[in-house]
Structures are given as C-alpha cells and as structure tokens.
Amino acid sequence: MTQEMDLNQRFEDYIASDQKIEAKDWMPDAYRKTLIRQISQHAHSEIIGMQPEGNWITRAPSLKRKSILLAKVQDEAGHGLYLYSAAETLGISRDEMLDALHTGQAKYSSIFNYPTLTWADMGAIGWLVDGAAIMNQVPLCKCSYGPYARAMVRVCKEESFHQRQGFQIMLNLSQGTTEQKEMAQDALNRWWWPSLMMFGPNDASSKHSEQSMRWKIKRFSNDELRQRFVDMTVPQAELLGLTVPDPDLQWNEETGHYDFGPIDWSEFEQVVAGNGPCNRERIETRVKAHENGAWVREAAAAYATKSAERTSSQTSAA
Amino acid sequence: MAAQDHEWILRFGDDALVLAQRLSEWCSHGPALEEDIALSNIALDLLGQARALLTLAGQREGRGRDEDALAYFRTDREYRNALLVELPNGHFGDTIVRQMLFDQFAVLRYEALANQTVDRELAAIASKALKEVRYHAAHSAQWVVRLGDGTEESHQRAQASLDVLWSYTAELFEDDAVSQACSDAGVMPLNAGFEASWTAQVEAILSEATLSCPESSALHTGGRNGRHTEHLSYMLAEMQVLPRTYPGAAW
C-alpha cells in the first residue's frame, strides 16, 4: 500500500511538473484505461473516417483532386496505424481493439455516421471536420502520455494540410458555377452542426472531462474549443460567401466572441446511440473488409511460420 | 497513316490510369490496415504516372487536350489500355495476381523507355516511374508467394486467379502499326521483345509460390484498339460522372 502511494505520488509529481509518462512508467489503472479508451476511439475514428471520403475517390472530378483525396485518405489510414501502435504501448493488442470496434463496444467519432452526398462534402469535411479535429488534437501534442503526444505531432501536421485542401475545394466551388455554389452551401448546411457536436457535450454534462483535465490528457474544455472553432470558422465562411446555418449567430462586442444558437443534443445522442444515417453501413463495411481479409491474413501468417521454420532448419543444418 | 507518338504514350498512360482507378476502389476495404495503405500508395504512384503521361500525350497530339480532357471526356472505345488492368478487382488474390502480372511487364517497359534518348521527356517520366514500379513489383511478387505458399485455401484461390488472368497476358506482347512505329522511331522495342524476360521472371515467382503456370489457349485482346471488356464502360461512367454532369465547371 505504501509502495503504491509512493508510486502514485511520483506519478502525480510527474504530471504536475509537465513531464511525460512513458509506456514502462507506473501509472494508475484508471489513467491507463482512460488513455486506452481515448486513443483507440481516436484510431477507430481515423479508420471509419476513411469511408465517407473514400466514397468519392473513384468519382473525384479531376485527376489532381483524385490524387489529393487518395493521399488524404491514405494519411487517415496511417494515423490509424500510429494510434493503434500508441495504444498498444498500454498493453492492449490491435486485434482486441478491432474486435471492440467490430462488435460495437468501442465508439468512434459520430461525425462519420453522416453520408457524403456530393463532391462539396469533400470540401466541407476537410474544412470543418478536419478543422474541428485540429482544434481538439493540437492540445493533445502536449498531453501527458508520451507515445500519444508524439503520435499527435505527426497527425496534426498532416491534418493541417487536410484542412487547407478542404478549404481550397470550398473556395473553388464558391467561385464556380451557380450549381457549384449551391453544392457548397448545401454541404455547409449539413456539416455545420455535426461539426460543432464534435467537441462533445457541454462542459456541465461531460462525464470524462474533469479527470482528464487533471491528468493533463485534456488541456481545454469542450466548450472552450468549440468557441474557438466558431470564432475561427465564421470569418472563413464569410470569405467563401457562404451562410452559416444558424439564425442566432452574431458577433458579440463585449465578449469578443461569436454567440451561436443552441445545439440539438438529441440528434447527437441519437447518432451516438447508433441511430445516425450511416452507423450500420460504416460498421458493416468495416466488418466485411475484415472478414473478407481473414484468409489473406491467415496465409501471410502461415507463410511467415513456414519461412521461419525453413530458416531455422537451414541454420541448424549448417 | 503513320502512327503518331501520342498514340503510344496514350497506351502507357491509360494502363496506369485504369489500374490506378481499380486499385483506389480498395481504399478502406483492404485485408489489413498496412495493405490498405500499400494499395492506396500504389494507386497514387500509378495515378501520378498517368497524369504525366496523359499530359504529354495531349501536348504531342496538339489538339489542346489536357490530362482531364483525356481522362474524363473519352469513351471506353477511345481508351487504349490493355484489358488486364480494367478487370474488376475480385478478391485480394485476384487483385494481387493481376498486379504481379502487370508490374513485371511495367518494369520491363519503363526500363526500355527510361534508357532511350529519342524522346527525352518520355524518358524522364519513365525514369521516375521505374523506381516506383520496382517497388510495386517487389510488393506484388511477395504477396503472390505468400498466397501461393500460405494455406491450402490461399493456394487454391491464387491458382484460380492465375488461371483466369493468364489469358489476358498475351495482349501485353502484341504488336500492331502503333507499336511498330514506336519501335521504328527507336523509342521502345516491339512488345514481343519483352515476352521472354517477362515469362522468365513470372515463372520464377510462380515457382517460389508453388503455383503452376497455366497453359491457356484462350486469348483476350482488343484493348489497344478500343475494344474492351464490358467492365470498362461502368468504370468510366463512375469516374467521369462529375465533369460530364457539370461541363465547363472547374474543381
């Protein structure tokens, strides 16, 4: 007991002095569990997030756009890979995490349960969804767990490219034909509120926030980050000549921030509960890819075993 | 009528574009995350090659068509790719066997194009592409070996893929007025000239994979002259939908 108290004290001191906790350091179980939950959810979001954008790769309207979109979706797969690896340092395997995703025990960002209906959605996702993700993720580069923080440095660099390419798509559309402008406005109308929901519940009702702030896994509150996102994005929408779909949105001289209307949390809860427009398809697609790939993974494992046996018999013969 | 250089460049470009489009369909459906990344990466390389080649073909043609005009506003009858690359992806074994058969050919073709000095722009594109397709060739060969010499199931599947795809390989080595003109110009030897090296390479891979080389008498051909399989038109319908729905729009 005393020993554990000492360890815990040392852990708390580390956190207090902004030092990184590393994989082999002692950490409280709850800290480990929180990180596994958060990092694996983050990894799952990257992997599921490939689908709504992957939906438009084969239909991208120019070869340049196809190339950029393909590279972007490939980046998301790479992010998934770093993040699964970061989570593995906490003593969980990728297979266990994937099982949790496939059986619906693990969550991923609800934003990916919305459909991508037009090409403009590729712009809106990059601009708004990746923009919101960056707001959430930049502080994670300084989070207290070393492997996660380091993975996030790289993820954030790539995400900022994604955000810019999304804005560029929106800019091209908003300067394009009448139909293209309508497409851009329609995408903003559909993605605006779900993007604000990406920051999670209001601070008063966020169940994981307080402890995560204390552990320096989380550095800013949901509402703080959401406000920052609105303040950054509204002038960009103005530049695009698009209208943010919120009649209550207005600049507040006193606070120096934009006031915005109430979020429909019942929609958020519905989507989180599995009733969003694409929840079923996203998981089905993932499970199908995994199941269809089973014989390939088995073949690779069998071949690796055979090769190792051959090598060892050659070595012992020599 | 003498063939023009844009005609053979278009063939190289279409092979790359159509295969890139097929591979990009794998994105988020791969058997493992690493393989999803690998297939997307190969698709990206091929797409880059296609863009450079189609741009050059458009310039040489001299009718003001850029890469997108050539990619999005030609019908399947105007596409010049070999049939092999337009075949549907099937399962991972089908895709990877197709890839191996094509990669081995692409390496030989790009080596020849990179080493000639008649068309320096084409040589520059080929030199860059050659580095890429050598990686692709290593990747697909390794997978064919893993599948062939993996489990009983993977062996059977890979052999079945090979038996079907084999009958699409002879087209790669066919020659006609265009390839003859390309050869006469000193840009590349006749396609038939690649066959012996290709066969030796492929047989070595198949032997390591414990797969048997099919003896197929069926021969599917026609792609170089725009007579494709039924599959290409569907692929292009999907690929071309936006530019054709909104003609004149910039993206």
XYZ file of C-alpha atoms in Angstrom:
569
model
C 0.000 0.000 0.000
C 2.754 2.402 0.971
C 4.624 1.472 -2.144
C 1.610 2.194 -4.298
C 1.129 5.519 -2.542
C 4.736 6.378 -3.343
C 4.266 5.418 -6.969
C 1.092 7.391 -7.172
C 2.798 10.399 -5.614
C 5.607 10.163 -8.121
C 3.077 9.911 -10.966
C 1.209 12.976 -9.686
C 4.505 14.878 -9.390
C 5.408 13.972 -12.955
C 2.053 15.262 -14.200
C 2.340 18.408 -12.086
C 5.779 19.200 -13.471
C 4.625 18.602 -17.079
C 6.865 15.588 -17.620
C 5.786 12.821 -19.968
C 4.561 9.473 -18.710
C 6.168 6.718 -20.783
C 4.964 3.202 -21.589
C 7.046 1.485 -18.908
C 6.343 4.020 -16.155
C 3.936 3.139 -13.387
C 0.506 4.685 -13.906
C -2.841 4.347 -12.134
C -5.186 1.827 -13.745
C -7.806 4.461 -14.366
C -5.281 6.627 -16.268
C -4.315 3.626 -18.395
C -7.960 2.764 -19.075
C -8.849 6.344 -19.953
C -5.985 6.509 -22.428
C -6.807 3.161 -23.999
C -10.410 4.290 -24.428
C -9.455 7.656 -25.882
C -6.587 6.548 -28.153
C -8.439 3.538 -29.518
C -11.539 5.650 -30.155
C -9.318 8.093 -31.951
C -7.748 5.302 -34.040
C -11.187 3.881 -34.867
C -12.325 7.347 -35.944
C -9.454 7.562 -38.403
C -10.276 4.148 -39.854
C -14.030 4.624 -40.055
C -13.394 8.168 -41.275
C -11.764 6.729 -44.392
C -15.158 5.554 -45.619
C -17.136 8.777 -46.140
C -14.239 10.303 -48.065
C -13.218 7.052 -49.735
C -16.744 7.175 -51.144
C -15.669 9.917 -53.601
C -12.176 8.772 -54.648
C -13.422 6.934 -57.718
C -15.616 9.930 -58.661
C -13.233 12.807 -57.950
C -13.812 15.450 -60.649
C -10.201 15.870 -61.812
C -7.101 13.714 -61.665
C -5.423 16.262 -59.409
C -8.349 16.155 -56.958
C -8.374 12.368 -57.107
C -4.710 12.288 -56.280
C -5.080 14.682 -53.322
C -8.111 12.855 -51.939
C -6.463 9.457 -52.257
C -3.376 10.758 -50.468
C -5.548 12.234 -47.737
C -7.499 9.058 -47.108
C -4.239 7.141 -47.104
C -2.963 9.559 -44.442
C -6.005 8.696 -42.310
C -5.074 5.014 -42.527
C -1.555 5.970 -41.450
C -2.926 7.927 -38.492
C -4.939 4.876 -37.522
C -1.760 2.845 -37.623
C 0.250 5.215 -35.378
C -2.607 5.494 -32.941
C -3.202 1.745 -32.672
C 0.528 1.430 -32.046
C 0.409 4.141 -29.365
C -2.497 2.315 -27.685
C -0.581 -0.977 -27.870
C 2.094 0.517 -25.617
C -0.577 0.476 -22.903
C -0.963 -3.295 -23.053
C -3.844 -3.885 -25.481
C -3.491 -5.550 -28.887
C -4.735 -4.191 -32.201
C -6.884 -7.308 -32.598
C -8.598 -6.634 -29.277
C -9.268 -3.041 -30.275
C -10.601 -4.065 -33.694
C -12.866 -6.644 -32.084
C -14.279 -3.948 -29.837
C -14.928 -1.773 -32.901
C -16.495 -4.556 -34.935
C -18.806 -5.669 -32.143
C -19.929 -2.127 -31.412
C -18.387 -1.953 -27.919
C -15.935 0.764 -28.915
C -17.039 4.162 -30.143
C -15.681 6.350 -32.887
C -16.393 9.939 -33.784
C -20.088 10.271 -34.622
C -19.391 12.710 -37.423
C -18.511 9.788 -39.694
C -22.032 8.431 -39.436
C -23.244 11.169 -41.750
C -23.334 10.458 -45.511
C -21.206 12.225 -48.132
C -23.786 13.146 -50.748
C -21.905 15.454 -53.095
C -18.359 16.379 -54.029
C -18.724 19.515 -51.883
C -18.816 17.216 -48.856
C -15.116 16.507 -49.515
C -14.559 20.232 -49.101
C -16.786 20.559 -46.044
C -15.208 17.578 -44.301
C -11.695 18.906 -44.843
C -12.602 22.446 -43.879
C -14.984 21.830 -40.964
C -14.449 18.288 -39.710
C -10.661 18.324 -40.018
C -10.705 21.919 -38.753
C -12.602 20.826 -35.640
C -10.354 17.791 -35.275
C -7.279 20.034 -35.305
C -8.760 22.192 -32.539
C -9.221 19.053 -30.490
C -5.923 17.490 -31.430
C -3.311 20.249 -31.252
C -3.534 20.321 -27.435
C -3.007 16.538 -27.448
C 0.521 17.078 -28.769
C 1.234 18.260 -25.219
C -0.760 15.601 -23.427
C 0.872 13.824 -20.513
C 1.274 10.399 -22.176
C 4.453 10.444 -24.295
C 3.615 7.934 -27.076
C 0.234 9.581 -27.689
C 1.677 13.096 -27.637
C 4.380 12.156 -30.149
C 1.943 10.403 -32.484
C -0.228 13.502 -32.399
C 2.587 15.807 -33.503
C 2.740 13.977 -36.803
C -1.019 13.575 -37.116
C -1.556 17.303 -36.620
C 0.942 18.275 -39.301
C -0.924 16.176 -41.824
C -4.330 17.301 -40.609
C -3.477 20.916 -41.263
C -2.826 20.018 -44.916
C -6.161 18.236 -44.990
C -7.907 21.258 -43.627
C -6.343 23.513 -46.244
C -7.227 21.191 -49.125
C -10.819 21.138 -47.858
C -10.945 24.915 -47.753
C -9.463 25.015 -51.260
C -12.248 22.766 -52.567
C -14.835 25.053 -50.936
C -13.124 28.109 -52.396
C -13.137 26.661 -55.907
C -16.801 25.718 -55.589
C -17.826 29.070 -54.166
C -16.108 30.819 -57.066
C -17.576 28.386 -59.577
C -20.919 27.972 -61.343
C -24.294 28.554 -59.672
C -24.686 24.811 -59.234
C -21.282 24.553 -57.579
C -22.105 27.392 -55.157
C -25.361 25.671 -54.249
C -23.453 22.458 -53.701
C -21.058 24.251 -51.338
C -23.868 25.908 -49.365
C -25.749 22.623 -49.087
C -22.641 20.922 -47.718
C -22.121 23.683 -45.140
C -25.780 23.389 -44.115
C -25.431 19.672 -43.495
C -21.971 19.623 -41.839
C -22.058 22.735 -39.643
C -23.980 21.428 -36.646
C -22.465 17.948 -36.629
C -19.042 19.660 -36.660
C -19.919 21.703 -33.559
C -21.040 18.481 -31.902
C -17.577 17.004 -32.490
C -16.308 18.867 -29.431
C -18.530 16.723 -27.245
C -21.222 17.601 -24.729
C -21.331 20.950 -22.949
C -18.856 21.137 -20.082
C -21.582 20.782 -17.487
C -22.611 17.376 -18.841
C -19.283 15.936 -19.989
C -18.629 12.831 -17.916
C -14.944 12.217 -18.656
C -13.696 15.792 -18.812
C -12.761 16.709 -15.272
C -10.443 13.794 -14.521
C -8.829 14.042 -17.976
C -8.081 17.723 -17.388
C -6.478 16.899 -14.053
C -4.303 14.256 -15.699
C -3.367 16.663 -18.478
C -4.702 14.306 -21.123
C -7.127 17.055 -21.934
C -5.972 20.669 -21.845
C -9.043 22.721 -22.714
C -12.740 22.178 -22.088
C -15.200 21.135 -24.798
C -16.958 24.490 -24.753
C -13.698 26.465 -24.912
C -12.580 24.543 -28.001
C -15.996 24.793 -29.623
C -15.988 28.569 -29.167
C -12.506 28.797 -30.664
C -13.681 26.799 -33.669
C -16.698 29.039 -34.247
C -14.564 32.176 -33.913
C -12.081 30.835 -36.447
C -14.579 29.429 -38.934
C -17.248 32.125 -39.244
C -14.935 34.653 -40.955
C -13.797 31.879 -43.324
C -17.422 31.199 -44.273
C -17.818 34.929 -44.946
C -14.767 34.847 -47.184
C -16.354 31.975 -49.100
C -19.603 33.938 -49.412
C -21.498 31.142 -47.662
C -24.100 31.446 -44.920
C -23.617 29.574 -41.651
C -26.962 27.851 -40.966
C -27.560 29.458 -37.557
C -30.005 32.388 -37.266
C -28.671 33.195 -33.769
C -25.092 33.576 -34.881
C -23.746 37.064 -34.207
C -20.590 38.847 -33.155
C -20.582 39.873 -29.501
C -18.531 43.058 -28.988
C -18.450 42.609 -25.238
C -17.066 39.080 -25.102
C -15.029 39.355 -28.296
C -16.541 36.080 -29.490
C -19.370 34.924 -31.722
C -22.580 33.963 -29.945
C -24.231 30.954 -31.512
C -27.534 29.127 -31.196
C -28.302 26.072 -29.075
C -27.065 22.688 -30.276
C -29.644 19.958 -30.818
C -28.167 17.410 -28.436
C -30.992 14.964 -29.048
C -29.627 14.469 -32.595
C -26.143 13.915 -31.156
C -27.440 11.351 -28.693
C -29.358 9.545 -31.427
C -26.262 9.253 -33.609
C -24.061 8.193 -30.683
C -26.687 5.578 -29.783
C -26.287 4.047 -33.236
C -29.261 5.614 -34.990
C -27.425 8.002 -37.291
C -27.842 7.827 -41.057
C -24.810 5.608 -41.689
C -23.897 3.854 -38.405
C -24.935 0.459 -39.685
C -23.231 0.779 -43.089
C -19.958 2.029 -41.611
C -19.581 -0.919 -39.265
C -20.856 -3.420 -41.825
C -18.305 -2.210 -44.361
C -15.513 -2.466 -41.787
C -16.549 -5.935 -40.626
C -16.882 -7.147 -44.202
C -13.389 -5.902 -45.102
C -12.019 -7.653 -42.012
C -13.844 -10.925 -42.700
C -13.004 -10.932 -46.408
C -9.371 -10.392 -45.465
C -9.219 -13.253 -42.967
C -7.874 -15.827 -45.456
C -5.213 -13.335 -46.582
C -4.002 -12.682 -43.037
C -4.023 -16.438 -42.343
C -1.978 -17.054 -45.492
C 0.562 -14.411 -44.506
C 0.876 -15.905 -41.010
C 1.212 -19.456 -42.379
C 3.858 -18.353 -44.853
C 5.787 -16.497 -42.135
C 5.778 -19.630 -39.978
C 6.969 -21.819 -42.866
C 9.714 -19.354 -43.751
C 10.902 -19.185 -40.154
C 10.983 -22.994 -39.973
C 12.970 -23.197 -43.211
C 15.446 -20.612 -41.979
C 15.936 -22.369 -38.655
C 16.366 -25.811 -40.284
C 18.915 -24.309 -42.675
C 20.741 -22.726 -39.758
C 20.810 -25.950 -37.751
C 21.915 -27.941 -40.815
C 24.794 -25.527 -41.282
C -1.397 6.605 -91.950
C 1.718 6.733 -89.809
C 1.158 6.426 -86.101
C 1.941 9.486 -84.033
C 3.818 9.425 -80.755
C 0.757 10.482 -78.750
C -0.850 7.174 -79.692
C 1.692 5.028 -77.905
C 2.041 7.451 -74.996
C -1.708 7.239 -74.548
C -1.468 3.454 -74.235
C 1.104 3.759 -71.437
C -0.970 6.434 -69.707
C -4.243 4.525 -69.963
C -2.698 1.377 -68.486
C -1.615 3.417 -65.472
C -4.853 5.380 -65.115
C -7.208 2.425 -65.361
C -5.197 0.323 -62.920
C -4.953 3.285 -60.506
C -8.728 3.658 -60.633
C -9.216 -0.037 -59.919
C -6.742 -0.055 -57.018
C -8.290 3.055 -55.493
C -11.529 1.063 -55.138
C -9.709 -0.929 -52.440
C -9.383 2.083 -50.165
C -10.853 1.160 -46.729
C -11.622 -2.414 -47.890
C -8.146 -3.958 -47.582
C -7.438 -7.185 -45.662
C -5.260 -5.298 -43.127
C -4.503 -1.652 -42.465
C -0.954 -1.995 -43.798
C -2.259 -3.411 -47.068
C -4.881 -0.708 -47.377
C -2.045 1.794 -47.198
C 0.105 -0.158 -49.663
C -2.640 -0.479 -52.290
C -3.533 3.213 -51.979
C 0.113 4.085 -52.307
C 0.486 2.037 -55.481
C -2.691 3.603 -56.850
C -1.235 7.042 -56.117
C 2.012 6.226 -57.916
C 0.120 4.936 -60.946
C -2.128 7.975 -60.926
C 0.933 10.217 -60.899
C 2.371 8.307 -63.860
C -0.947 8.535 -65.688
C -1.143 12.284 -65.170
C 2.349 12.863 -66.528
C 1.800 10.536 -69.487
C -1.641 11.866 -70.412
C -0.384 15.431 -70.180
C 2.460 14.562 -72.541
C 0.123 12.665 -74.895
C -2.167 15.699 -75.003
C 0.719 18.030 -75.807
C 2.008 15.766 -78.573
C -1.458 15.379 -80.033
C -1.677 19.151 -80.325
C -5.451 19.453 -80.035
C -5.400 21.255 -76.710
C -6.474 18.296 -74.603
C -5.017 18.156 -71.092
C -4.917 15.191 -68.685
C -8.508 15.750 -67.562
C -9.892 16.136 -71.076
C -8.296 12.818 -71.944
C -9.350 11.069 -68.739
C -12.893 12.377 -68.443
C -14.070 13.027 -71.981
C -13.117 9.905 -73.859
C -15.468 6.941 -74.142
C -14.413 3.382 -73.464
C -13.963 2.898 -77.224
C -11.306 5.604 -77.135
C -9.381 4.151 -74.201
C -6.177 2.319 -75.143
C -5.333 0.282 -72.029
C -4.762 -3.467 -72.025
C -7.784 -5.493 -70.880
C -5.886 -6.964 -67.920
C -5.898 -3.707 -65.946
C -9.615 -2.988 -66.348
C -10.813 -6.313 -64.941
C -12.810 -6.000 -61.714
C -10.789 -6.306 -58.506
C -12.384 -9.550 -57.338
C -10.875 -10.714 -54.068
C -7.420 -9.744 -52.808
C -5.840 -12.719 -54.592
C -7.317 -11.655 -57.939
C -6.058 -8.116 -57.413
C -2.571 -9.117 -56.369
C -2.065 -11.701 -59.113
C -3.237 -9.160 -61.701
C -0.837 -6.670 -60.139
C 2.103 -9.062 -60.288
C 1.454 -9.906 -63.943
C 1.248 -6.223 -64.834
C 4.099 -4.996 -62.591
C 6.563 -7.403 -64.183
C 5.608 -6.019 -67.585
C 5.642 -2.389 -66.416
C 9.205 -2.728 -65.093
C 10.454 -4.003 -68.462
C 8.587 -1.338 -70.417
C 9.731 1.539 -68.215
C 13.325 0.257 -68.290
C 13.244 0.449 -72.069
C 11.586 3.874 -72.077
C 13.951 5.258 -69.446
C 17.017 4.131 -71.371
C 16.175 5.577 -74.786
C 17.345 9.031 -75.846
C 14.930 9.679 -78.716
C 12.145 11.102 -76.548
C 13.747 12.704 -73.517
C 10.528 13.907 -71.918
C 9.143 10.405 -72.013
C 12.454 9.050 -70.688
C 12.257 11.425 -67.714
C 8.736 10.264 -66.833
C 9.805 6.641 -67.254
C 12.872 7.004 -65.013
C 10.754 8.255 -62.143
C 8.056 5.648 -62.791
C 10.619 2.860 -62.947
C 11.686 3.460 -59.349
C 8.051 3.217 -58.298
C 7.089 0.130 -60.271
C 10.140 -1.744 -58.996
C 8.658 -1.361 -55.510
C 5.239 -2.395 -56.787
C 6.771 -5.448 -58.439
C 8.521 -6.470 -55.225
C 5.311 -5.997 -53.247
C 3.058 -7.973 -55.586
C 5.615 -10.770 -56.057
C 5.967 -11.161 -52.288
C 2.216 -11.407 -51.903
C 1.850 -13.954 -54.705
C 4.451 -16.080 -52.920
C 2.699 -15.667 -49.551
C -0.666 -16.604 -51.000
C 0.647 -19.446 -53.150
C 2.760 -20.934 -50.360
C 0.479 -19.913 -47.485
C -2.546 -22.024 -46.592
C -4.389 -24.599 -48.662
C -7.185 -22.096 -49.206
C -4.909 -19.257 -50.273
C -3.031 -21.580 -52.641
C -6.261 -22.651 -54.333
C -7.540 -19.116 -54.593
C -4.276 -17.777 -56.022
C -4.093 -20.603 -58.569
C -7.694 -19.952 -59.637
C -6.956 -16.214 -60.019
C -3.904 -17.007 -62.087
C -5.784 -19.433 -64.332
C -8.313 -16.754 -65.237
C -5.946 -13.787 -65.521
C -3.346 -15.633 -67.560
C -5.487 -15.446 -70.681
C -5.270 -11.642 -70.531
C -1.469 -11.513 -70.533
C -0.750 -12.338 -74.189
C -2.257 -8.991 -75.204
C 0.617 -7.195 -73.469
C 3.051 -8.634 -76.033
C 1.043 -7.998 -79.173
C 2.272 -5.597 -81.794
C 0.486 -3.516 -84.393
C 1.126 -0.442 -86.537
C 1.394 1.794 -83.464
C 3.924 -0.323 -81.591
C 5.801 -0.878 -84.861
C 6.020 2.886 -85.386
C 7.156 3.325 -81.786
C 9.857 0.760 -82.373
C 10.855 2.256 -85.741
C 11.244 5.617 -84.037
C 13.677 3.997 -81.601
C 11.539 4.771 -78.548
C 10.935 1.203 -77.454
C 11.448 -2.299 -78.845
C 8.393 -4.204 -80.025
C 6.182 -5.510 -77.221
C 7.022 -9.038 -78.313
C 10.586 -8.292 -77.285
C 9.554 -8.186 -73.602
C 7.909 -11.579 -73.556
C 10.916 -13.805 -72.877
C 12.150 -11.759 -69.903
C 8.647 -11.395 -68.554
C 7.991 -15.120 -68.782
C 11.250 -15.947 -67.022
C 10.506 -13.502 -64.183
C 6.920 -14.621 -63.755
C 7.838 -18.293 -63.841
C 10.424 -17.741 -61.118
C 7.821 -16.042 -58.904
C 5.223 -18.730 -59.561
C 7.718 -21.453 -58.825
C 8.589 -19.912 -55.461
C 4.865 -19.543 -54.830
C 4.343 -23.252 -55.629
C 1.812 -22.212 -58.288
C 1.674 -23.741 -61.728
C 1.935 -21.713 -64.850
C -1.349 -22.119 -66.758
C -1.432 -23.347 -70.296
C -4.216 -21.205 -71.576
C -5.294 -21.235 -75.174
C -7.928 -18.565 -74.650
C -6.675 -15.164 -75.671
C -8.433 -11.957 -74.787
C -7.401 -8.931 -76.750
C -8.664 -5.672 -78.207
C -7.920 -3.028 -75.587
C -5.231 -1.257 -77.607
C -7.805 -0.599 -80.307
C -10.654 0.345 -78.005
C -12.496 -2.988 -77.934
C -12.721 -3.546 -74.211
C -14.478 -5.862 -71.790
C -17.949 -4.963 -70.571
C -16.377 -3.691 -67.355
C -14.623 -0.568 -68.617
C -17.725 1.373 -69.535
C -19.070 1.025 -65.979
C -15.755 2.107 -64.542
C -15.678 5.200 -66.727
C -19.326 6.026 -66.018
C -18.444 6.248 -62.346
C -15.128 8.005 -62.854
C -16.441 10.602 -65.313
C -19.783 11.439 -63.693
C -18.976 14.903 -62.312
C -17.175 16.522 -65.263
C -19.840 15.186 -67.615
C -22.714 16.312 -65.399
C -21.255 19.812 -64.989
C -19.434 20.506 -68.251
C -17.205 23.553 -68.115
C -17.006 23.651 -64.312
C -13.570 23.913 -62.676
C -12.937 21.978 -59.470
